[in-house]
Short mmCIF file of C-alpha atoms in Angstrom, two decimals:
data_model
loop_
_atom_site.label_atom_id
_atom_site.label_comp_id
_atom_site.label_asym_id
_atom_site.label_seq_id
_atom_site.Cartn_x
_atom_site.Cartn_y
_atom_site.Cartn_z
CA UNK Y 1 0.54 0.16 -0.32
CA UNK Y 2 1.70 3.00 -1.03
CA UNK Y 3 0.67 6.60 1.41
CA UNK Y 4 1.46 9.60 1.07
CA UNK Y 5 1.77 12.07 4.84
CA UNK Y 6 2.05 15.13 5.48
CA UNK Y 7 4.03 16.58 8.21
CA UNK Y 8 5.98 19.43 8.97
CA UNK Y 9 7.36 18.08 12.11
CA UNK Y 10 11.08 16.66 10.79
CA UNK Y 11 11.33 14.05 13.50
CA UNK Y 12 7.39 13.65 13.87
CA UNK Y 13 7.77 12.51 9.52
CA UNK Y 14 9.93 10.37 10.43
CA UNK Y 15 9.11 8.57 12.99
CA UNK Y 16 5.20 7.80 11.55
CA UNK Y 17 7.42 7.14 8.08
CA UNK Y 18 9.57 4.81 10.50
CA UNK Y 19 7.13 2.71 11.95
CA UNK Y 20 5.27 2.75 8.70
CA UNK Y 21 7.99 0.56 6.78
CA UNK Y 22 8.34 -1.62 9.31
CA UNK Y 23 4.74 -2.89 8.49
CA UNK Y 24 5.77 -2.85 5.17
CA UNK Y 25 4.00 0.31 3.10
CA UNK Y 26 5.13 2.60 0.55
CA UNK Y 27 5.47 5.84 2.73
CA UNK Y 28 6.57 9.30 0.29
CA UNK Y 29 7.24 11.97 3.39
CA UNK Y 30 6.11 15.81 2.42
CA UNK Y 31 6.20 19.23 4.38
CA UNK Y 32 3.68 21.28 3.38
CA UNK Y 33 0.33 21.33 2.12
CA UNK Y 34 1.16 22.32 -1.15
CA UNK Y 35 3.36 19.83 -1.52
CA UNK Y 36 1.06 17.66 -0.36
CA UNK Y 37 -1.13 18.69 -3.40
CA UNK Y 38 1.31 17.95 -6.12
CA UNK Y 39 2.09 14.83 -4.69
CA UNK Y 40 -1.43 13.61 -5.08
CA UNK Y 41 -1.90 15.43 -8.29
CA UNK Y 42 1.37 12.84 -9.27
CA UNK Y 43 1.58 9.87 -7.69
CA UNK Y 44 -1.07 7.05 -7.76
CA UNK Y 45 -1.59 6.75 -3.46
CA UNK Y 46 -3.58 4.40 -1.52
CA UNK Y 47 -3.60 7.21 0.99
CA UNK Y 48 -3.04 10.10 2.92
CA UNK Y 49 -2.41 10.93 6.65
CA UNK Y 50 -2.21 14.73 6.71
CA UNK Y 51 -1.20 17.41 9.75
CA UNK Y 52 -3.86 19.79 9.51
CA UNK Y 53 -1.00 22.55 10.38
CA UNK Y 54 1.37 22.50 7.99
CA UNK Y 55 2.19 25.66 6.25
CA UNK Y 56 1.79 27.12 2.69
CA UNK Y 57 -1.62 25.24 2.97
CA UNK Y 58 -2.46 23.29 6.14
CA UNK Y 59 -3.99 19.71 5.47
CA UNK Y 60 -8.08 20.46 5.94
CA UNK Y 61 -7.45 23.67 2.95
CA UNK Y 62 -6.29 20.00 1.05
CA UNK Y 63 -8.85 17.47 1.99
CA UNK Y 64 -11.24 20.08 0.49
CA UNK Y 65 -9.37 20.74 -3.29
CA UNK Y 66 -9.39 17.45 -4.01
CA UNK Y 67 -12.38 16.37 -2.50
CA UNK Y 68 -12.74 19.30 -5.05
CA UNK Y 69 -11.29 17.39 -7.90
CA UNK Y 70 -13.18 13.97 -7.22
CA UNK Y 71 -10.56 12.45 -5.47
CA UNK Y 72 -11.89 10.02 -3.08
CA UNK Y 73 -9.04 8.77 -1.73
CA UNK Y 74 -9.11 8.08 2.26
CA UNK Y 75 -7.28 10.56 4.60
CA UNK Y 76 -6.66 10.84 7.65
#
């Protein structure tokens, strides 16, 4: 399963990604909302994990934009 992890705190992002990788997930980590949107537009992800408070664009705004584009990917 391929996941997008959007978390601006790099140490937390690294810890979450490590846990997911050890549980056989493929993880791409990004550090702001604009980057998350870019990756979601270009990549084929099975799910996304979005931090609410991120630079440039918050997680709720990212979710609203992808839903507005018709993307029904599961999001935490």
